[in-house]
Structures are given as C-alpha cells and as structure tokens.
Short mmCIF file of C-alpha atoms in Angstrom, two decimals:
data_model
loop_
_atom_site.label_atom_id
_atom_site.label_comp_id
_atom_site.label_asym_id
_atom_site.label_seq_id
_atom_site.Cartn_x
_atom_site.Cartn_y
_atom_site.Cartn_z
CA MET A 1 97.97 81.30 74.78
CA ILE A 2 94.48 82.82 75.00
CA VAL A 3 92.84 83.19 78.38
CA ARG A 4 89.08 82.78 78.51
CA VAL A 5 87.16 85.08 80.83
CA ILE A 6 83.58 83.94 81.20
CA GLY A 7 81.21 86.75 82.14
CA ALA A 8 81.43 90.47 81.34
CA GLY A 9 80.28 91.92 84.59
CA LEU A 10 82.45 94.07 86.83
CA ALA A 11 84.80 91.21 87.73
CA GLY A 12 85.03 89.77 84.25
CA CYS A 13 85.73 93.14 82.64
CA GLU A 14 88.38 93.95 85.20
CA ALA A 15 90.05 90.56 84.84
CA ALA A 16 90.05 90.85 81.05
CA TRP A 17 91.51 94.35 81.27
CA GLN A 18 94.32 93.37 83.61
CA LEU A 19 95.24 90.51 81.30
CA ALA A 20 95.04 92.53 78.10
CA LYS A 21 97.16 95.41 79.31
CA ARG A 22 99.86 92.87 80.12
CA GLY A 23 99.93 91.68 76.54
CA ILE A 24 97.84 88.54 77.06
CA LYS A 25 95.23 87.63 74.46
CA VAL A 26 91.77 87.37 76.02
CA GLU A 27 88.55 85.80 74.86
CA LEU A 28 85.78 87.47 76.86
CA ILE A 29 82.66 85.27 76.68
CA GLU A 30 79.32 86.84 77.60
CA MET A 31 75.90 85.27 77.12
CA LYS A 32 74.21 88.69 76.60
CA PRO A 33 72.50 89.67 74.38
CA LYS A 34 71.49 86.13 73.41
CA LYS A 35 70.44 85.35 76.95
CA LYS A 36 69.87 87.52 80.04
CA THR A 37 69.28 86.94 83.68
CA PRO A 38 65.96 88.10 85.22
CA VAL A 39 67.55 91.35 86.49
CA HIS A 40 69.67 92.45 83.53
CA LYS A 41 67.98 94.94 81.19
CA THR A 42 70.67 96.03 78.73
CA ASP A 43 73.22 94.42 76.39
CA MET A 44 76.09 96.39 77.90
CA PHE A 45 78.97 95.06 80.00
CA ALA A 46 79.39 95.92 83.67
CA GLU A 47 75.70 96.52 84.06
CA LEU A 48 74.70 97.68 87.56
CA VAL A 49 71.53 95.94 88.58
CA CYS A 50 71.14 97.19 92.16
CA SER A 51 72.37 100.56 93.46
CA ASN A 52 74.40 103.01 91.38
CA SER A 53 76.63 103.75 94.36
CA PHE A 54 80.13 102.47 94.92
CA LYS A 55 79.99 103.61 98.54
CA ALA A 56 82.26 106.08 100.44
CA SER A 57 84.84 108.10 98.56
CA ARG A 58 87.14 109.07 101.46
CA THR A 59 90.24 106.90 101.51
CA ALA A 60 90.09 106.69 105.32
CA SER A 61 87.22 104.21 105.07
CA ALA A 62 87.01 100.58 104.04
CA ALA A 63 85.20 101.33 100.75
CA GLY A 64 87.41 104.31 99.96
CA MET A 65 90.57 102.38 100.70
CA LEU A 66 89.50 99.61 98.37
CA LYS A 67 88.79 102.01 95.53
CA GLN A 68 92.08 103.79 95.89
CA GLU A 69 93.94 100.44 95.83
CA MET A 70 92.11 99.64 92.60
CA ARG A 71 93.12 102.97 91.08
CA MET A 72 96.74 102.24 91.97
CA LEU A 73 96.47 98.97 90.05
CA GLY A 74 95.09 100.67 86.91
CA SER A 75 91.51 99.49 87.27
CA ILE A 76 89.21 100.03 84.30
CA ILE A 77 86.18 99.96 86.58
CA LEU A 78 87.47 102.87 88.74
CA GLU A 79 88.67 104.79 85.65
CA CYS A 80 85.19 104.65 84.14
CA ALA A 81 83.44 105.23 87.47
CA ASP A 82 85.44 108.38 88.14
CA GLN A 83 84.58 109.71 84.69
CA THR A 84 80.84 108.98 84.90
CA SER A 85 80.23 110.02 88.50
CA VAL A 86 77.15 111.83 89.72
CA PRO A 87 76.89 113.99 92.87
CA ALA A 88 76.34 111.78 95.95
CA GLY A 89 77.78 113.62 98.93
CA GLY A 90 80.62 111.58 100.34
CA ALA A 91 80.03 108.58 98.08
CA LEU A 92 81.12 107.69 94.57
CA ALA A 93 77.95 107.10 92.54
CA VAL A 94 77.70 106.79 88.78
CA ASP A 95 75.32 107.30 85.90
CA ARG A 96 74.80 103.57 85.40
CA ASP A 97 74.17 103.76 81.62
CA LEU A 98 77.14 106.04 80.89
CA PHE A 99 79.31 103.88 83.10
CA ALA A 100 78.36 100.58 81.45
CA SER A 101 78.65 102.17 78.00
CA MET A 102 82.18 103.41 78.70
CA VAL A 103 83.36 100.09 80.09
CA SER A 104 81.84 98.25 77.14
CA LYS A 105 83.49 100.62 74.63
CA LYS A 106 86.97 100.27 76.18
CA ILE A 107 86.66 96.48 76.32
CA HIS A 108 85.50 96.18 72.73
CA GLU A 109 88.24 98.51 71.46
CA HIS A 110 91.20 96.81 73.18
CA GLU A 111 93.30 95.02 70.61
CA ASN A 112 94.05 92.06 72.94
CA ILE A 113 90.39 91.39 73.78
CA THR A 114 88.00 89.42 71.58
CA VAL A 115 84.36 89.36 72.63
CA LYS A 116 82.31 86.24 72.06
CA SER A 117 78.55 86.14 72.64
CA MET A 118 77.43 82.68 73.85
CA GLU A 119 76.35 80.85 76.97
CA VAL A 120 78.93 78.59 78.60
CA THR A 121 77.10 75.60 80.06
CA GLU A 122 80.04 73.55 81.45
CA LEU A 123 83.23 74.33 83.33
CA PRO A 124 86.12 74.43 80.82
CA THR A 125 88.78 71.77 81.35
CA ASP A 126 91.53 73.09 79.12
CA GLY A 127 93.76 76.16 79.19
CA VAL A 128 93.54 79.08 81.59
CA ASN A 129 90.01 80.26 82.49
CA ILE A 130 88.45 82.82 84.81
CA ILE A 131 84.81 82.18 85.77
CA ALA A 132 83.20 85.52 86.48
CA THR A 133 79.58 84.70 85.83
CA GLY A 134 78.29 86.45 88.90
CA PRO A 135 75.70 85.63 91.51
CA LEU A 136 73.11 84.82 88.87
CA THR A 137 75.20 82.19 87.06
CA SER A 138 73.06 80.28 84.54
CA GLU A 139 71.47 77.07 85.71
CA ALA A 140 73.50 74.85 83.37
CA LEU A 141 76.89 76.27 84.45
CA SER A 142 75.82 76.28 88.10
CA ASP A 143 74.99 72.60 87.81
CA SER A 144 78.39 71.92 86.26
CA ILE A 145 80.15 73.82 89.14
CA LYS A 146 78.13 71.90 91.70
CA LYS A 147 78.97 68.64 90.03
CA ALA A 148 82.70 69.48 90.14
CA TYR A 149 82.92 71.05 93.62
CA GLY A 150 79.80 70.08 95.56
CA SER A 151 76.71 71.99 96.36
CA GLY A 152 76.70 75.70 96.03
CA LEU A 153 75.56 78.21 98.62
CA SER A 154 72.91 80.86 98.05
CA PHE A 155 71.22 83.86 99.57
CA PHE A 156 68.77 86.49 98.44
CA ASP A 157 69.39 90.19 97.82
CA ALA A 158 67.30 93.03 96.48
CA ALA A 159 67.36 96.24 94.46
CA ALA A 160 65.74 99.58 95.27
CA PRO A 161 63.11 101.42 93.13
CA ILE A 162 63.86 104.43 90.92
CA VAL A 163 61.50 107.40 90.42
CA THR A 164 61.50 110.35 88.00
CA ALA A 165 62.77 113.63 89.40
CA ASP A 166 59.89 115.74 88.14
CA SER A 167 57.33 113.48 89.95
CA ILE A 168 58.85 114.18 93.39
CA ASP A 169 56.80 116.71 95.41
CA MET A 170 59.42 119.30 96.29
CA GLU A 171 56.90 121.18 98.44
CA SER A 172 57.31 118.24 100.86
CA ALA A 173 60.97 117.40 100.11
CA PHE A 174 64.20 119.39 100.33
CA PHE A 175 67.82 119.21 99.03
CA ALA A 176 70.58 118.60 101.62
CA SER A 177 73.53 116.37 102.42
CA ARG A 178 73.67 114.91 105.88
CA TYR A 179 75.86 117.02 108.14
CA GLY A 180 76.53 119.22 105.13
CA LYS A 181 78.98 116.68 103.65
CA GLY A 182 79.70 117.05 99.95
CA ASP A 183 80.28 120.13 97.86
CA SER A 184 76.60 120.48 97.07
CA ASP A 185 73.25 119.34 98.40
CA ASP A 186 73.37 116.02 96.61
CA TYR A 187 70.31 114.26 98.15
CA ILE A 188 66.63 114.95 97.93
CA ASN A 189 65.24 114.32 101.41
CA CYS A 190 61.66 113.13 101.94
CA PRO A 191 60.69 113.86 105.60
CA LEU A 192 57.99 112.23 107.63
CA ASN A 193 56.52 113.35 110.95
CA LYS A 194 55.72 110.83 113.68
CA GLU A 195 52.14 110.18 112.56
CA GLU A 196 53.14 109.83 108.87
CA TYR A 197 55.91 107.48 109.77
CA GLU A 198 53.76 105.21 111.87
CA ILE A 199 51.16 104.92 109.10
CA PHE A 200 53.92 104.17 106.57
CA TYR A 201 55.62 101.69 108.88
CA ASN A 202 52.43 99.68 109.51
CA GLU A 203 51.64 99.42 105.76
CA LEU A 204 55.25 98.54 104.99
CA ILE A 205 55.50 95.53 107.32
CA ASN A 206 52.03 94.33 106.20
CA GLY A 207 52.58 94.91 102.48
CA GLU A 208 52.10 91.99 100.10
CA ARG A 209 55.40 90.45 99.00
CA THR A 210 56.45 88.61 95.87
CA PRO A 211 56.67 84.87 96.58
CA LEU A 212 60.16 83.34 96.78
CA HIS A 213 60.01 79.79 95.68
CA GLY A 214 61.34 77.21 98.07
CA VAL A 215 62.03 79.61 100.97
CA ASP A 216 60.34 81.17 103.96
CA VAL A 217 58.86 84.30 102.36
CA MET A 218 58.57 86.18 105.62
CA ASN A 219 62.07 85.30 106.76
CA PRO A 220 64.21 84.65 103.67
CA LYS A 221 67.97 84.16 104.00
CA VAL A 222 69.22 87.58 102.88
CA TYR A 223 72.56 89.41 102.84
CA GLU A 224 72.59 92.07 105.50
CA GLY A 225 74.00 94.71 103.13
CA CYS A 226 70.99 94.32 100.79
CA MET A 227 68.30 93.71 103.36
CA PRO A 228 64.80 94.42 101.99
CA ILE A 229 63.39 97.42 103.79
CA GLU A 230 60.25 95.50 104.86
CA VAL A 231 62.34 92.68 106.30
CA MET A 232 64.46 95.17 108.19
CA ALA A 233 61.37 97.00 109.43
CA GLY A 234 60.06 93.73 110.76
CA ARG A 235 62.78 93.76 113.36
CA GLY A 236 61.17 96.64 115.24
CA GLN A 237 59.33 99.92 114.73
CA ASP A 238 62.43 102.06 115.12
CA THR A 239 64.89 99.84 113.24
CA ILE A 240 64.64 101.66 109.91
CA ARG A 241 64.30 105.02 111.65
CA PHE A 242 67.78 104.46 113.04
CA GLY A 243 68.92 102.86 109.75
CA PRO A 244 68.24 104.02 106.19
CA MET A 245 65.58 106.49 107.35
CA LYS A 246 67.59 108.17 110.14
CA PRO A 247 67.01 111.90 110.24
CA VAL A 248 70.22 112.76 112.13
CA GLY A 249 72.16 115.65 110.58
CA LEU A 250 69.17 117.04 108.64
CA THR A 251 66.88 119.95 109.21
CA ASP A 252 63.67 120.36 107.28
CA PRO A 253 63.63 123.95 106.00
CA HIS A 254 59.84 123.85 105.84
CA THR A 255 59.59 123.36 109.62
CA GLY A 256 62.96 124.34 110.97
CA HIS A 257 63.14 121.06 112.83
CA ARG A 258 64.72 117.65 112.43
CA PRO A 259 62.12 115.24 110.89
CA TRP A 260 60.98 112.12 112.72
CA ALA A 261 62.24 110.04 109.77
CA VAL A 262 63.66 110.73 106.30
CA LEU A 263 63.92 108.83 103.03
CA GLN A 264 66.89 110.04 100.99
CA LEU A 265 66.87 110.00 97.15
CA ARG A 266 70.12 109.92 95.22
CA LYS A 267 70.72 110.89 91.57
CA GLU A 268 70.52 107.90 89.26
CA ASN A 269 71.91 109.64 86.17
CA THR A 270 74.04 112.62 85.25
CA ALA A 271 71.09 114.60 83.91
CA GLY A 272 69.36 114.27 87.29
CA THR A 273 66.08 113.11 85.75
CA MET A 274 65.90 109.95 87.87
CA TYR A 275 66.49 109.27 91.61
CA ASN A 276 66.75 105.99 93.50
CA LEU A 277 65.35 105.37 96.93
CA VAL A 278 68.46 104.94 99.07
CA GLY A 279 68.37 101.85 101.29
CA PHE A 280 64.92 100.90 100.07
CA GLN A 281 65.71 97.51 98.55
CA THR A 282 62.43 95.64 98.52
CA ASN A 283 60.47 92.50 97.62
CA LEU A 284 57.07 94.09 97.80
CA LYS A 285 54.83 93.40 94.82
CA PHE A 286 54.99 96.23 92.26
CA PRO A 287 51.53 97.67 92.96
CA GLU A 288 52.35 97.55 96.71
CA GLN A 289 55.58 99.49 96.14
CA LYS A 290 53.65 102.32 94.53
CA ARG A 291 50.98 102.26 97.23
CA VAL A 292 53.21 101.90 100.30
CA PHE A 293 56.05 104.21 99.22
CA GLY A 294 53.43 106.66 98.01
CA LEU A 295 52.51 107.16 101.67
CA ILE A 296 55.71 109.19 102.01
CA PRO A 297 54.44 112.70 101.32
CA ALA A 298 57.11 113.64 98.76
CA LEU A 299 56.37 110.43 96.78
CA LYS A 300 52.57 110.69 96.77
CA ASN A 301 52.59 111.21 92.98
CA ALA A 302 55.89 109.49 92.20
CA ASP A 303 56.39 107.97 88.81
CA PHE A 304 58.31 104.70 89.20
CA VAL A 305 60.57 103.94 86.25
CA ARG A 306 61.91 100.80 87.95
CA TYR A 307 60.41 98.87 90.77
CA GLY A 308 62.52 97.05 93.33
CA VAL A 309 63.22 93.37 92.80
CA MET A 310 64.59 90.52 94.87
CA HIS A 311 66.59 87.63 93.42
CA ARG A 312 68.64 84.63 94.39
CA ASN A 313 72.43 85.00 94.49
CA THR A 314 74.70 82.00 94.33
CA PHE A 315 78.29 81.67 95.56
CA ILE A 316 80.77 78.86 95.98
CA ASN A 317 82.38 77.62 99.20
CA SER A 318 85.53 79.58 98.48
CA PRO A 319 87.49 78.83 101.71
CA GLN A 320 87.55 75.18 100.68
CA LEU A 321 88.08 75.78 96.98
CA LEU A 322 90.19 78.87 96.34
CA ASP A 323 93.56 80.32 97.29
CA SER A 324 94.12 84.00 97.85
CA THR A 325 94.79 84.59 94.10
CA TYR A 326 91.24 83.30 93.42
CA GLN A 327 92.67 80.19 91.70
CA VAL A 328 91.09 76.83 92.40
CA LYS A 329 93.45 74.94 94.71
CA GLY A 330 95.35 72.22 92.82
CA SER A 331 94.10 73.35 89.42
CA ASP A 332 96.36 74.12 86.44
CA GLY A 333 94.63 77.31 85.50
CA LEU A 334 91.07 77.71 86.70
CA PHE A 335 90.14 80.91 88.54
CA PHE A 336 86.90 82.28 89.89
CA ALA A 337 86.18 86.00 90.34
CA GLY A 338 83.31 88.29 91.40
CA GLN A 339 80.34 87.70 93.67
CA ILE A 340 80.29 84.02 92.93
CA THR A 341 83.37 83.83 95.17
CA GLY A 342 81.55 85.36 98.15
CA VAL A 343 82.94 88.88 97.93
CA GLU A 344 79.95 91.22 98.31
CA GLY A 345 79.78 94.59 96.59
CA TYR A 346 80.54 96.18 93.22
CA ILE A 347 84.12 97.17 93.86
CA GLU A 348 84.79 94.08 95.94
CA SER A 349 83.69 92.08 92.89
CA ALA A 350 85.92 94.07 90.54
CA SER A 351 88.86 93.73 92.97
CA SER A 352 88.68 89.94 92.81
CA GLY A 353 88.67 90.17 89.01
CA CYS A 354 91.73 92.40 89.24
CA ILE A 355 93.65 89.90 91.34
CA ALA A 356 92.54 86.88 89.27
CA GLY A 357 93.50 88.65 86.02
CA ILE A 358 96.96 89.64 87.32
CA ASN A 359 97.64 86.10 88.46
CA ALA A 360 96.31 84.46 85.32
CA SER A 361 98.75 86.62 83.38
CA ARG A 362 101.60 85.68 85.67
CA LEU A 363 100.73 81.99 85.28
CA ILE A 364 101.01 82.25 81.50
CA LEU A 365 104.19 84.32 81.68
CA GLY A 366 105.83 81.81 84.02
CA LYS A 367 105.98 84.22 86.98
CA GLU A 368 105.30 83.50 90.66
CA LYS A 369 101.88 84.12 92.03
CA PHE A 370 101.20 87.67 93.15
CA LEU A 371 99.80 87.83 96.67
CA MET A 372 98.23 91.15 97.65
CA PRO A 373 99.67 92.42 100.96
CA GLU A 374 97.42 91.36 103.82
CA CYS A 375 97.27 94.98 105.06
CA THR A 376 95.47 96.06 101.92
CA MET A 377 91.71 95.81 101.70
CA MET A 378 92.03 93.76 98.50
CA GLY A 379 94.44 91.41 100.26
CA ALA A 380 92.25 91.12 103.33
CA LEU A 381 89.18 90.23 101.20
CA ALA A 382 91.24 87.64 99.28
CA GLY A 383 92.46 86.27 102.56
CA TYR A 384 88.93 86.00 103.99
CA ILE A 385 87.45 84.10 101.08
CA SER A 386 90.40 81.64 101.07
CA ASP A 387 90.66 81.15 104.84
CA GLU A 388 89.98 77.46 105.52
CA SER A 389 89.23 78.23 109.16
CA VAL A 390 86.12 80.27 108.19
CA VAL A 391 83.01 78.31 109.14
CA ASP A 392 79.46 79.01 107.95
CA PHE A 393 80.90 81.02 105.03
CA GLN A 394 78.84 84.05 104.09
CA PRO A 395 79.41 86.91 101.64
CA MET A 396 81.80 89.62 102.91
CA GLY A 397 82.21 93.22 101.83
CA ALA A 398 85.07 95.59 102.54
CA ASN A 399 85.28 96.49 106.22
CA ILE A 400 87.98 97.58 108.61
CA GLY A 401 87.42 94.50 110.78
CA ILE A 402 89.06 92.11 108.33
CA LEU A 403 92.35 94.06 108.21
CA PRO A 404 95.24 92.99 110.50
CA PRO A 405 95.57 95.24 113.55
CA LEU A 406 97.95 98.17 113.63
CA ASP A 407 101.15 98.02 115.67
CA GLU A 408 99.74 100.76 117.89
CA LYS A 409 96.38 100.69 119.63
CA ILE A 410 94.16 103.57 118.44
CA ARG A 411 90.67 104.17 119.88
CA ASP A 412 89.57 106.88 117.50
CA LYS A 413 87.89 105.07 114.58
CA GLN A 414 88.60 107.77 111.99
CA LEU A 415 92.26 108.02 112.93
CA LYS A 416 92.51 104.24 112.94
CA ALA A 417 91.09 104.08 109.38
CA GLU A 418 93.49 106.77 108.26
CA LYS A 419 96.48 104.87 109.60
CA MET A 420 95.28 101.67 107.99
CA SER A 421 94.77 103.33 104.61
CA ILE A 422 98.29 104.89 104.72
CA ARG A 423 99.72 101.47 105.61
CA SER A 424 97.91 99.89 102.66
CA PHE A 425 98.96 102.46 100.06
CA ASP A 426 102.57 102.39 101.28
CA ALA A 427 102.62 98.58 100.94
CA LEU A 428 101.32 98.77 97.38
CA ARG A 429 103.84 101.43 96.33
CA ALA A 430 106.71 99.26 97.68
CA ILE A 431 106.05 96.33 95.40
CA ASN A 432 106.41 95.66 91.64
CA ILE A 433 103.21 94.03 90.50
CA GLU A 434 104.15 93.76 86.84
#
C-alpha cells in the first residue's frame, strides 16, 4: 500500500522520511511549483519562511531536548539542519537555502518516495493519508477540512526582515554573543542610547501597518512567539527593551558601557552575506520598515533583501479531533501533522510529522500504535494537542511546563531541565520504536 503525504514542508518531509525508511512506499504530494502561498519564494521542500533559527542547542532546554529526541529517531530535518548550520551562539540556526536544498535532494533520491506536483483540494477518503499542508493550507482544502470537522481556528504570525552584511554600519555595531556564549562572536549587535531608543520607539509604535482584512489591525490575534515588534512595543515603552532588544550581557566596545537597548542580527546564510533582525517580526509597510528600522544607527544605510511580512495561520481543533499519534479519532487511516495541528515551531512541526509517519507505517504493517513516552518533549506536545480537557485551544511550542513533574522537587531551573532531559533520553533508549 502507498501512503499519501500531502505537503512537503518540515512535517511532510519528516513523515515521508520516517515511512520510507521503514520500507513503506510514499507518494509525497506538493502543490509547488505549480502554486505557492503568499510567503513561499522557492520551489524547494522544507522552505523556512520565518526565522532561520531552530532555537536553543543545549539539551537541558525545551528546544534542545526536542531536537535531541528527533536525532535519536533518525530525523531527516535534524540531520540536514546539523549539516547546514551557521554560527548562532547557543542556538541551532541554518543557511535556509542550503538546508531546504539538502532536504529536497534526499527526499527526491529516496527509492521509496515518489514526488507528485499538484494541489489537493479535498480531503482524501481512501487509503492512509497524512495531511501536512501547514498553516497556510490552500483555501479549497481548508474548506474541505472545515466541512468535515467544523470551523477551523486561526491566528496571525510574522517574519523578520533580512539585510545585507555589507550595508551594516560596523562603526556603530559590534560583534558579540550575549554573556560570551558560543565559540565565537556570532551576533552583530546594533546599540542605541536612551535618546536614540526613544526616537525609534515612538516611530515604531506609530508606523503605518499593512491592513489585515477582517481583523482589528491595531490588535490582531497573534501568536506570542511571533509577536510583531510594533505590537509588542505597544504594550509599554520598556517592553521590547526587556525583550528582543535587551542589552543585558553586552558591552559596547565603542563606549565601554552597556547600551540602553540593542538589536541583534544573526547570520542568515553560511557565507555571512545576509543577516536577519532577531525578534523583529513585523507588519509595518515595506517603506516604513526601511524608514523606522533605519533609525537604528547601525542600519541607517541598510539594504533590505527581504522585508518582514505578516500572514494568517490556520490550525484545527486538535484536542477534539486527534489522538496522540496525530491520527483522526475514529478514522481508518487519516493523520494530520505540522502547524495545522496546533504545534508551534519548526522542530515542533517536524516532530509531529515524525510521530505521524511512524504510526502510519505501523498501521500498514499491522503493528500497535506507538505512543511517545509522556516524559519526552515530543510526547508532551502530542499529549497537549490531543488533550480533550484543553479549552480555548491555542498553538503550543516546546516548553518545560508541559512535561510531567519530576519525582523530586528541584528549584534550580537549569538543573530541573537537565534532569528532565536525562529522563527523556533514557525513556527513548529503553523502547523499540521499529
């Protein structure tokens, strides 16, 4: 039997890979290049449309724990991410083009995967299928899902701008990693003094924004993890100064003092020719982005190769629809995976594809469902999106809070995370997933 995986994003590619390496024939259906969403720019699979960061690397953290679990399960996404990484201090960031190219190549070359370019407009009703069409699922398929399972849920998220490295004024900026973390000074820091910050802040909160049809433009429903910088700034003058622009752990070598506020820039590609504005997701109009962000001294002559954008993300009411294997409750073989399920984040999305792919293969092979241990981050995320007691369901990313408590009470957050990561990895080693 052939399994259809619809959507070749992070979740779809991971699901297809997990199936294929278990000997299952896969038909991976992707509407690119025939049709693209408003934010996709290339024809490659696993295209990263927001940040190029996969968050913290250290295993004693929610994001690091999740990535290590994925490595232990033979993830194609983590394999390619590790091989295309760019310096990012304590985070795993990738050259997005090299990353997507490597994933695409591996998928196309696998003997058990056949790629089909077409748009799927209706939920399939036969065979085993994994819907991994992402938060920007096409209107026709979204309507089919809504017709089958009721109205969908939605929120808005945003992407940050990217500038060229040679247009950054290094007489105003400096290289450094916060608290000296990382093997090298991986970030370019753009400092502001108090007067510069206040001018920038006032222009930011008053900048002209791109209209969002059918919503309150000034107060759109947004995911906290991708909060537009101007929306965050609207919460108070010091909100972003204690958030993405916090100067803690940094000293400006030009002055010998800690700046009043700092914008950090992270490498966008291996060559280091492009940098993205960390934490500066935005819905400002393009000319406003150049004007307002140009008030930061180091960016006064910045060349923007990509402006920030904001877009609608759609997800299903997973607690009522899915079990912890990401299979539709009561269905013979329909799974969902990725951000459409309400997991939020690149690796979170891939992790759902991993679990769905493993369980779709087990369904075909006549094996029992595989339930990730609840003490793993993957298992905790799967448990959250399938927990019928969850009310007002909203997207959830990896975090320590969703893990079951330890047997011992530990106050130190770092030690607690270390103990939880050890517990997770031990649980995975103790089971036979195949």
